[in-house]
mmCIF file of C-alpha atoms in Angstrom:
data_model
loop_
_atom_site.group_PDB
_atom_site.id
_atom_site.type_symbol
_atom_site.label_atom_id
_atom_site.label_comp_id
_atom_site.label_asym_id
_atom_site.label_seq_id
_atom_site.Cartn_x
_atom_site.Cartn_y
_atom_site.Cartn_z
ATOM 1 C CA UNK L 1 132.282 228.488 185.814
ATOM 2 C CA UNK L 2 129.469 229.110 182.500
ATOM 3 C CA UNK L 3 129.488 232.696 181.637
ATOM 4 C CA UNK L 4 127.614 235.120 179.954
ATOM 5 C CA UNK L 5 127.993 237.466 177.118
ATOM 6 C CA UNK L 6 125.430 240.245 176.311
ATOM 7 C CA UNK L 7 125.659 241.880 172.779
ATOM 8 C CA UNK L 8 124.247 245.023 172.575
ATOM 9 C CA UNK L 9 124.006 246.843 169.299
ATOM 10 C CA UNK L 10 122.667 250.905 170.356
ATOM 11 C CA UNK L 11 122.110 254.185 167.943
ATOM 12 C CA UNK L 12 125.895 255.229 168.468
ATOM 13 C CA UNK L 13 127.975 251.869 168.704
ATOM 14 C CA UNK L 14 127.989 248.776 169.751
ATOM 15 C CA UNK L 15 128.505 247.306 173.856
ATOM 16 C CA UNK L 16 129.706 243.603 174.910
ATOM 17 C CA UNK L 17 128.747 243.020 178.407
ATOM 18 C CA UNK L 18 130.008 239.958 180.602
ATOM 19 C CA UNK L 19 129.422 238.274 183.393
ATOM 20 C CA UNK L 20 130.188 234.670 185.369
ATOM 21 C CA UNK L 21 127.033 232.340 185.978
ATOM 22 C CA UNK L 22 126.219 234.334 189.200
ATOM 23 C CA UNK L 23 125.338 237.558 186.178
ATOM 24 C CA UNK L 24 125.663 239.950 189.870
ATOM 25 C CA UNK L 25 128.724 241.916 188.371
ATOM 26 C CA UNK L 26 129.028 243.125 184.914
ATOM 27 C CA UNK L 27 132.456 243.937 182.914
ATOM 28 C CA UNK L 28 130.950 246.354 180.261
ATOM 29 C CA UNK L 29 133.284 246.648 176.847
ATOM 30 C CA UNK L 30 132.704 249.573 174.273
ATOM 31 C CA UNK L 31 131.716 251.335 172.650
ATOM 32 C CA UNK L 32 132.763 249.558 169.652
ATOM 33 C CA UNK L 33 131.974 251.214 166.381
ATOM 34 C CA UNK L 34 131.424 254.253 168.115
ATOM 35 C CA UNK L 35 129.318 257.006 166.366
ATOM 36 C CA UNK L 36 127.577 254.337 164.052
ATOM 37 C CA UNK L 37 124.317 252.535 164.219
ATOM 38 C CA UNK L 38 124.615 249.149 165.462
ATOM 39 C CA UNK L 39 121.319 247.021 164.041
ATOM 40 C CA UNK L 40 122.310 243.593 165.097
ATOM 41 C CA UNK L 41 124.884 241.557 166.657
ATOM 42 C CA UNK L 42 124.903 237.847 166.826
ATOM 43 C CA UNK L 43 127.091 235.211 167.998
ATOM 44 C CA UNK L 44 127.788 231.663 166.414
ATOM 45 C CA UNK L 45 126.309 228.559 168.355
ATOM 46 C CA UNK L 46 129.018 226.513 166.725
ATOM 47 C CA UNK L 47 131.870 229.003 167.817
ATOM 48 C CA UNK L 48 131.033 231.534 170.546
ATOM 49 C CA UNK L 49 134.195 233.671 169.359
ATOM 50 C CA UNK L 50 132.848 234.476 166.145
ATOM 51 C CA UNK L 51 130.260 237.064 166.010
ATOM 52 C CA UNK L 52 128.666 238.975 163.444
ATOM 53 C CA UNK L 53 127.609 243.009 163.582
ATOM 54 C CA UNK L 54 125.626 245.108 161.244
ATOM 55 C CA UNK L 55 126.658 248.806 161.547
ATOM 56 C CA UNK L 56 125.475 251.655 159.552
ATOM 57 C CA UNK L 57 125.720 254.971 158.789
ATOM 58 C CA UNK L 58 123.810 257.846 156.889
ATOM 59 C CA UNK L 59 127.226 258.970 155.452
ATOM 60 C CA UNK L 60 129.016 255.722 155.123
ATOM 61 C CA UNK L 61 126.196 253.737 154.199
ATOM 62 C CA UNK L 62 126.458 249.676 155.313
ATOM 63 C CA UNK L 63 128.806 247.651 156.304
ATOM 64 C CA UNK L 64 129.305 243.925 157.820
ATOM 65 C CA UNK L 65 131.887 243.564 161.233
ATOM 66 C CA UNK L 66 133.370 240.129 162.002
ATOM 67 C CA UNK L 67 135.251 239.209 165.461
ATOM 68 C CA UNK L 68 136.917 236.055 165.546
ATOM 69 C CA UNK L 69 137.484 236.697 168.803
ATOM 70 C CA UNK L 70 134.901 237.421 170.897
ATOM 71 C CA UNK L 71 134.283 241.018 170.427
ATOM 72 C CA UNK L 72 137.867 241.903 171.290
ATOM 73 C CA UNK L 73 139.071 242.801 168.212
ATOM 74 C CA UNK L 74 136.856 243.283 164.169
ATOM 75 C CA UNK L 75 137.398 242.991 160.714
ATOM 76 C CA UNK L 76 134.884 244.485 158.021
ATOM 77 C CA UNK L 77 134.073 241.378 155.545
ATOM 78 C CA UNK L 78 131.951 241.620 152.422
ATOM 79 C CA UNK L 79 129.055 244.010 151.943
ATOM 80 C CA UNK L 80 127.305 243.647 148.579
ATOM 81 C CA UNK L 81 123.821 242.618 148.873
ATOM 82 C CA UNK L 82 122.924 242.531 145.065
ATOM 83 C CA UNK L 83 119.133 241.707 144.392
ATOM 84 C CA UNK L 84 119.621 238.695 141.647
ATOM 85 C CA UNK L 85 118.466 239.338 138.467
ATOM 86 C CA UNK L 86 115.630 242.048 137.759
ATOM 87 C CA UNK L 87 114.601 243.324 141.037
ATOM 88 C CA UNK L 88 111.072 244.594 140.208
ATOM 89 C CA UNK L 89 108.792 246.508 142.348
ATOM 90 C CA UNK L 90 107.270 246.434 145.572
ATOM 91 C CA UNK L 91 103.855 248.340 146.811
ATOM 92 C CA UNK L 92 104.535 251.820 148.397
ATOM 93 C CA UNK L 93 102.618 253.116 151.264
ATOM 94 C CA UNK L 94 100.456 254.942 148.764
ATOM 95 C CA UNK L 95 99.683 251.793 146.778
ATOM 96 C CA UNK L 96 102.003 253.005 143.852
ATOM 97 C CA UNK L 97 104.955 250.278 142.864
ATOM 98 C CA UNK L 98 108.400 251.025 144.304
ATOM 99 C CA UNK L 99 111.857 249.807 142.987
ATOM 100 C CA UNK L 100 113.462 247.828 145.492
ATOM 101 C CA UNK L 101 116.402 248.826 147.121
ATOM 102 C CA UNK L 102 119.250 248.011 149.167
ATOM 103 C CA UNK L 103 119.330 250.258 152.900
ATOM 104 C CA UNK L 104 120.243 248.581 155.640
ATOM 105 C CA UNK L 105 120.929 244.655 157.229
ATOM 106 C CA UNK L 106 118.661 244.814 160.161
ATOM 107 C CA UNK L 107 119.176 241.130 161.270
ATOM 108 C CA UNK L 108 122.218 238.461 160.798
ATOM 109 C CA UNK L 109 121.257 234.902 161.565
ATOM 110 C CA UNK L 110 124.697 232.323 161.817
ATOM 111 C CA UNK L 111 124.097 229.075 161.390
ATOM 112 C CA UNK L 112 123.622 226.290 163.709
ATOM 113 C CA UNK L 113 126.312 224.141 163.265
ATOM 114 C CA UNK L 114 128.728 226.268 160.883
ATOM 115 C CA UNK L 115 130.537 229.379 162.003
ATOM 116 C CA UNK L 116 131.126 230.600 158.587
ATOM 117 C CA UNK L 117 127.066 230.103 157.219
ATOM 118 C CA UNK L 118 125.455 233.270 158.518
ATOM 119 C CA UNK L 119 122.144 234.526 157.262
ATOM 120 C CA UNK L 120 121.317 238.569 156.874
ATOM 121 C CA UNK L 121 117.963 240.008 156.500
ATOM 122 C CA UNK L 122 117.723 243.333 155.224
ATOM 123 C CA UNK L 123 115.574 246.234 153.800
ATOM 124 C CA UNK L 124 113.841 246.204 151.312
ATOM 125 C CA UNK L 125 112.829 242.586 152.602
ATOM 126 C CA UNK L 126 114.839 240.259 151.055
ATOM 127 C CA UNK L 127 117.051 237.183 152.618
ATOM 128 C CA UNK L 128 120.841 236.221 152.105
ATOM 129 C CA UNK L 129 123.292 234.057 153.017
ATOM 130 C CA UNK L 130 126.863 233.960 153.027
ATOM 131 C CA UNK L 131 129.361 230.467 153.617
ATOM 132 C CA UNK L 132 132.638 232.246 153.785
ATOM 133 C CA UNK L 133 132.122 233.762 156.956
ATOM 134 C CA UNK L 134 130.611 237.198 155.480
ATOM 135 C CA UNK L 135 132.961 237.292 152.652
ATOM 136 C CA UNK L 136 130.512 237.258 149.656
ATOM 137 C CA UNK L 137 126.593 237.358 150.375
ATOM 138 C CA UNK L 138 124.113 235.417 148.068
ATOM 139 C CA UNK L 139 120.188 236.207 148.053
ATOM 140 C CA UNK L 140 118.180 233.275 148.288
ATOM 141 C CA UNK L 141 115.558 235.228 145.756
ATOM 142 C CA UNK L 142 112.915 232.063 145.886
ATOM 143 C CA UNK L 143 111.351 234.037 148.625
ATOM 144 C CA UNK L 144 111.019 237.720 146.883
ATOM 145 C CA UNK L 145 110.068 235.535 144.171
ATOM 146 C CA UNK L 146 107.128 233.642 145.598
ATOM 147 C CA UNK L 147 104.529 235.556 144.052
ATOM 148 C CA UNK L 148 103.467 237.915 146.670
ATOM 149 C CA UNK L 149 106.487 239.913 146.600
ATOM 150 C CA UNK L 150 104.747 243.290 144.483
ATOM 151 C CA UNK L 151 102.356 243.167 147.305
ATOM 152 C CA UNK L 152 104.618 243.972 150.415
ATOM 153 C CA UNK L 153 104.421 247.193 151.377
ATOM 154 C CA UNK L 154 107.003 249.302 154.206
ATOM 155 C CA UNK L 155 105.650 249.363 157.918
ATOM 156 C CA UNK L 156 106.116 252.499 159.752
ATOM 157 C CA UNK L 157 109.795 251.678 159.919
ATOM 158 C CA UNK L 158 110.611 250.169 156.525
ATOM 159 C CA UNK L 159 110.549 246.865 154.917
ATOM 160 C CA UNK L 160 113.131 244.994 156.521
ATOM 161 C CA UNK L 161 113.082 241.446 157.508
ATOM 162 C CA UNK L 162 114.237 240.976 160.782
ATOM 163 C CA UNK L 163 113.591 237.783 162.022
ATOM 164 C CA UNK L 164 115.103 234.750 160.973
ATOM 165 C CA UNK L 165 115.204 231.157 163.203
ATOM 166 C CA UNK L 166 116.448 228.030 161.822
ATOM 167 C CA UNK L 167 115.410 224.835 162.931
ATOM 168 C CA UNK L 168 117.465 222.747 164.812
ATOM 169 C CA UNK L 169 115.641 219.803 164.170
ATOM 170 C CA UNK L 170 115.049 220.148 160.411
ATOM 171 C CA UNK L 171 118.552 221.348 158.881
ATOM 172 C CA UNK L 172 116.159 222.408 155.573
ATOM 173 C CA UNK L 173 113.619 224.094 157.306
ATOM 174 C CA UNK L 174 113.797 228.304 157.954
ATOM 175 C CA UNK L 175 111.436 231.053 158.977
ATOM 176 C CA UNK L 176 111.283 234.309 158.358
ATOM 177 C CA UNK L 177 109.124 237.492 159.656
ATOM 178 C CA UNK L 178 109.005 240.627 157.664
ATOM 179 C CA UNK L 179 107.446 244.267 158.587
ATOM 180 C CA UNK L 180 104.996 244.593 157.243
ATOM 181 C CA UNK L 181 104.482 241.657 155.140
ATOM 182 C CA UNK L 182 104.492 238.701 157.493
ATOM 183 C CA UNK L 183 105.640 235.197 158.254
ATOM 184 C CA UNK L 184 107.111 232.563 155.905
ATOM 185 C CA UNK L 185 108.142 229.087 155.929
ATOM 186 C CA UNK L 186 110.992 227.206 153.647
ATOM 187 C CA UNK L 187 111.456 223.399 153.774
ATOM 188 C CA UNK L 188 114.510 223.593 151.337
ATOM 189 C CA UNK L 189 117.116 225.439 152.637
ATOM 190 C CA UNK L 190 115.547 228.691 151.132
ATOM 191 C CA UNK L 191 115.440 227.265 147.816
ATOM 192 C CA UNK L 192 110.971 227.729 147.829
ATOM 193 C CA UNK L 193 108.763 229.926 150.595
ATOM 194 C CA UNK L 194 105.097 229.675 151.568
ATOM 195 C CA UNK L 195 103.290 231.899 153.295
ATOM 196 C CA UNK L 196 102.934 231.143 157.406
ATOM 197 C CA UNK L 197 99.574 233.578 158.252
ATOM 198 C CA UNK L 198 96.298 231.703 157.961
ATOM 199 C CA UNK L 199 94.743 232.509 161.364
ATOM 200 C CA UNK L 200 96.310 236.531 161.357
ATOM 201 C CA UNK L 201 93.875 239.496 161.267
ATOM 202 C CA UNK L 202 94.931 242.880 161.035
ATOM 203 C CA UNK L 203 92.421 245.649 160.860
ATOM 204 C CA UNK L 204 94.314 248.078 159.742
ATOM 205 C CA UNK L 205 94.082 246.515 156.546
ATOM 206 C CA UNK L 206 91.689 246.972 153.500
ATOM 207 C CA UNK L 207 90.998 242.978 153.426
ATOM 208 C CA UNK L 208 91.712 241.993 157.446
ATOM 209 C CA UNK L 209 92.418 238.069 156.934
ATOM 210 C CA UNK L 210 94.666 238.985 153.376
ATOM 211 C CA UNK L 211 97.594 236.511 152.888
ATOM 212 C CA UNK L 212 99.941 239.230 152.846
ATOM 213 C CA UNK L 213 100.567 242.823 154.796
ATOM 214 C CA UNK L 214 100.358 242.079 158.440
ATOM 215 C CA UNK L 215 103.020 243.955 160.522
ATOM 216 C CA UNK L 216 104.872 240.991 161.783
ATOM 217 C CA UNK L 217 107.094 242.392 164.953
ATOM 218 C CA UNK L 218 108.866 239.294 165.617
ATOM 219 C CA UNK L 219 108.537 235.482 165.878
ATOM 220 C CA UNK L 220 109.911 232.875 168.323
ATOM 221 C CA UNK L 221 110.494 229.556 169.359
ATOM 222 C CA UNK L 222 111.820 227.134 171.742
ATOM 223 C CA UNK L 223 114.446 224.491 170.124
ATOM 224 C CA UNK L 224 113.323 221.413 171.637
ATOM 225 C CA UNK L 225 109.861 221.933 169.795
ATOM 226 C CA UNK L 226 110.462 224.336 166.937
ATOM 227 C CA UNK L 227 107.003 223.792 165.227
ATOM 228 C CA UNK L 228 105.609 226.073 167.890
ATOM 229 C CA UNK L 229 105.981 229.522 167.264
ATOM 230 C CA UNK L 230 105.332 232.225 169.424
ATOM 231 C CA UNK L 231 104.282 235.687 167.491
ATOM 232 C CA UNK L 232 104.504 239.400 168.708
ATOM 233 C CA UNK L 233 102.924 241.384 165.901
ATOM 234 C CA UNK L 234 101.247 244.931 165.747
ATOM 235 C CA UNK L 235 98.392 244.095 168.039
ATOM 236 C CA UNK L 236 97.904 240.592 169.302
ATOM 237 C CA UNK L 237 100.486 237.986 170.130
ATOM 238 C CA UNK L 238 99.795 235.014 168.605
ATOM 239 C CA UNK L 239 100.718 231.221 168.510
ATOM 240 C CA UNK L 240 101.075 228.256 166.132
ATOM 241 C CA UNK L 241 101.256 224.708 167.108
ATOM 242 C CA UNK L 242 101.881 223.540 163.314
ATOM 243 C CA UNK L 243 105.300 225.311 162.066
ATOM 244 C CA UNK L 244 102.714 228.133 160.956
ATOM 245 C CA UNK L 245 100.212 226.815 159.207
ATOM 246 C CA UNK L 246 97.666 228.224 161.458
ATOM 247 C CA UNK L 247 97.820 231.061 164.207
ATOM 248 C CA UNK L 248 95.105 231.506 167.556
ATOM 249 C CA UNK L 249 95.896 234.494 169.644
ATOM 250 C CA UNK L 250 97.105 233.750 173.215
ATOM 251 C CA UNK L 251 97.122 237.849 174.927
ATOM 252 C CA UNK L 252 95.363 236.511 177.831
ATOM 253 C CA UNK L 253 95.246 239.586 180.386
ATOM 254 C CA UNK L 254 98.570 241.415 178.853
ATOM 255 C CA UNK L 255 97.968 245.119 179.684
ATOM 256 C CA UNK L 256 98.633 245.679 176.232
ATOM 257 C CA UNK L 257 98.953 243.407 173.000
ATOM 258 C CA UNK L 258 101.203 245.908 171.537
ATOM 259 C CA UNK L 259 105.072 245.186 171.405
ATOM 260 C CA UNK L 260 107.967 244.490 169.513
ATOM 261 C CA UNK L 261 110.094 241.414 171.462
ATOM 262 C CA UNK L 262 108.722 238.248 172.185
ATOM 263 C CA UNK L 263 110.841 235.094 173.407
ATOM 264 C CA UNK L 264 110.950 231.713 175.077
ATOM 265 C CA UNK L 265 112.136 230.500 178.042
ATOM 266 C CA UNK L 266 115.456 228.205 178.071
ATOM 267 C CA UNK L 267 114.090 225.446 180.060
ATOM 268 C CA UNK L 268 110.493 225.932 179.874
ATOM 269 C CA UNK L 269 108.965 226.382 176.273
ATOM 270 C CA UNK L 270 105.801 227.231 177.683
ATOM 271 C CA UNK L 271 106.770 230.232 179.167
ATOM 272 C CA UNK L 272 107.086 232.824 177.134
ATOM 273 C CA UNK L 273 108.246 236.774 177.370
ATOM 274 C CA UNK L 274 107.030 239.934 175.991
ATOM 275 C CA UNK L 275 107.547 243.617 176.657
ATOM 276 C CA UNK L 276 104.856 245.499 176.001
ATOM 277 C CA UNK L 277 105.106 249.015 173.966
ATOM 278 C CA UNK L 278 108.252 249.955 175.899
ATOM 279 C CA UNK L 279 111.084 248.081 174.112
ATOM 280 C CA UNK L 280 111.984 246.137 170.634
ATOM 281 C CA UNK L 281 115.298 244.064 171.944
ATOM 282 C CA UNK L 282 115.169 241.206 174.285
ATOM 283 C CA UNK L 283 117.284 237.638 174.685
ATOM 284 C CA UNK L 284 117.724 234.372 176.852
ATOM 285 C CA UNK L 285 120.382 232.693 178.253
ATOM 286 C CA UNK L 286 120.798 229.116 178.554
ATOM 287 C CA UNK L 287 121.522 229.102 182.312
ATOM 288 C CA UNK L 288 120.186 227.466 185.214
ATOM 289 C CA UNK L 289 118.029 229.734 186.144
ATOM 290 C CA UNK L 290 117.375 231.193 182.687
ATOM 291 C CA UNK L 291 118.589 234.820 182.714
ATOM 292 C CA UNK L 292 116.270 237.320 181.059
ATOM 293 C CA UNK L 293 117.386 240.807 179.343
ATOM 294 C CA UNK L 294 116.354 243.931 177.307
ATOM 295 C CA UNK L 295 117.189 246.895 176.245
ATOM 296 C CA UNK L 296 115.287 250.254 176.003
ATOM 297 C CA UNK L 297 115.141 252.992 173.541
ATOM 298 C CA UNK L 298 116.542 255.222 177.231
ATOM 299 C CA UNK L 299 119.436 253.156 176.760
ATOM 300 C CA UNK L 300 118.813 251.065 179.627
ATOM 301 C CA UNK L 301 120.239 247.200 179.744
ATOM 302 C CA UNK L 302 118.059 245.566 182.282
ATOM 303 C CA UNK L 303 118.935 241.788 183.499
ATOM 304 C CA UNK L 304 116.759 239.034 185.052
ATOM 305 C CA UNK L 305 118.434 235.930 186.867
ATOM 306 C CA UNK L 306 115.460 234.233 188.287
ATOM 307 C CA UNK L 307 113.571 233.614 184.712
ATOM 308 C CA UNK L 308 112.228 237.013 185.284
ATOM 309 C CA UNK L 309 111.532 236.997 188.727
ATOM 310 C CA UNK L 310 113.628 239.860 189.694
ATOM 311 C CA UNK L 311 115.065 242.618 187.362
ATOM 312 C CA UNK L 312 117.998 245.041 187.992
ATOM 313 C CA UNK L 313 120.111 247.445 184.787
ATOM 314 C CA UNK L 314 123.062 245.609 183.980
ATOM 315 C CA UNK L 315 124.030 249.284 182.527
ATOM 316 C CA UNK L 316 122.540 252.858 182.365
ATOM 317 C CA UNK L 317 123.265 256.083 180.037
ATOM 318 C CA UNK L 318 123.748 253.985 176.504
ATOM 319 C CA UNK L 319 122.654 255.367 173.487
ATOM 320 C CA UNK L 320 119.122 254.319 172.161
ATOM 321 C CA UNK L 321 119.331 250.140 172.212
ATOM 322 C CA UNK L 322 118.960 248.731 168.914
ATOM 323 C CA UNK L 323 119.420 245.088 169.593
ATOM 324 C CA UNK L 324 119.818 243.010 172.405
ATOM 325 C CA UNK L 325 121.534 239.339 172.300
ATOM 326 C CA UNK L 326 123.335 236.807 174.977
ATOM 327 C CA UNK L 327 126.017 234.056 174.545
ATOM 328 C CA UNK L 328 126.206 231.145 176.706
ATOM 329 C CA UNK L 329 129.443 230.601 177.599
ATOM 330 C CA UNK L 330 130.524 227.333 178.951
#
């Protein structure tokens, strides 16, 4: 029988929870990495054994996790994320320029069809990728270098960029979401970036309707149709029918349009899920019925079966949940 796997990266290590296609009973493994931060873990499509984690530490600093295995056993792999050439400056909060610098890897991306491409997004915004299976990382500087980069400025969290979806339709094709800078498009494999946000307004902002500086909170989409995005950003969730070349709000009766996770249904891409203030980490399965699941900052994992019909905590008493991914298994 299809399976489950639930990664859960929390404040003080990292949990792998799994389940058979019924997802009633839970075996719950960890805490790996116990004592650090756990940003982001993220499986392979191509190989559900190999899985990627970002841990970090205010002592230790950053470092990349690989399991070949499934989560059973890791191996730290490489961890230099070296800005290419002359990194420059970024805006501050105050307006004043900034040097950019290397903190943290708050998302890792692997590829579609290659288990050792993987993608990491990190603060201060910038993208990399790695084909050696984390060995050596490589930024892909055509996006801090597309011009607007001196005008991003940190969110109330940081910089970082931490959403990244490739296209399963268009090999060449990636987007990217960065707080608080916003959404952008490549059509080359990362090579070139344009800006994604005509249609955004932001009012906390001097000019509302500005190209850049909207606090992007993260961007989905459903793989049979991945020109339509689905947006969660710092008031308003938005929507894109033309791989973000234009954006219309769609918050409809939400009881708030403030929230971190937004994502699409397996089977249905136009149903779409969002959690309103209360959590930032959220996933789908590929089951029949499409199971549901997020994680709170009470480090609570909650699980939905029924496509969100019903809800029950997969686990209680975690640390604060970070990040909140789910393997297929068949």
């Amino acid at each position: 029988m299809s399976g489950v796997r639930v990664l859960v990266g929390t404040r003080k290590g990292a949990f792998i929870l799994t389940s058979d296609g019924k997802r009633e009973r839970w075996d719950v493994s960890g805490p790996h990495f116990a004592g650090w931060e756990m940003y982001h873990l993220k499986g392979s499509p191509a190989d559900p054994n190999r899985i990627y984690a970002s841990q970090c530490s205010g002592w230790f600093g950053q470092q990349i996790q690989r399991s070949d295995d499934g989560g059973k056993t890791w191996n730290p792999v490489g961890n230099q994320f070296a800005y290419d050439g002359v990194p420059g400056t970024h805006q501050w909060y105050d307006g004043t320029p900034h040097p950019w610098e290397f903190k943290r890897v708050w998302h890792l991306e692997p590829a579609l069809t290659d288990p050792d491409t993987v993608y990491a997004g990190i603060e201060d915004a910038a993208l990399f990728r790695s084909t050696d299976a984390g060995a050596t990382w490589h930024e892909l500087s055509g996006l801090r270098g597309h011009g607007s980069g001196s005008k991003w400025t940190p969110g109330a969290g940081g910089m970082g960029l931490h959403t990244i979806l490739l296209d399963p339709k268009n090999p060449k094709r990636i987007f990217i979401a960065i707080s608080a800078a916003g959404v952008f498009r490549s059509d080359d494999s990362g090579a070139t970036w344009k800006v994604a946000t005509k249609g955004l307004r932001s009012e906390f902002m001097p000019d509302p309707t500005a190209e850049v500086g909207h606090c992007v909170h993260r961007i989905a989409h459903h793989p049979s149709r991945p020109e339509v995005l689905f947006m969660q950003k710092h008031w308003d969730v938005m929507r894109s029918d033309d791989a973000g070349e234009s954006w219309r709000e769609v918050s409809g009766d939400l009881p708030t349009d403030f929230g971190f996770p937004i994502d699409v249904h397996a089977h249905e891409p136009e149903t779409v899920y969002v959690v309103p203030i209360k959590s930032d980490a959220m996933a789908v399965d590929t089951l029949d019925r499409c199971g549901v699941y997020f994680g709170t900052t009470g480090g609570q994992v909650y699980a939905s079966a029924d496509s969100g019909d019903s809800w029950s905590p997969i686990v209680r008493d975690l640390p604060a949940v970070l990040s909140v991914e789910v393997q297929t298994l068949r």
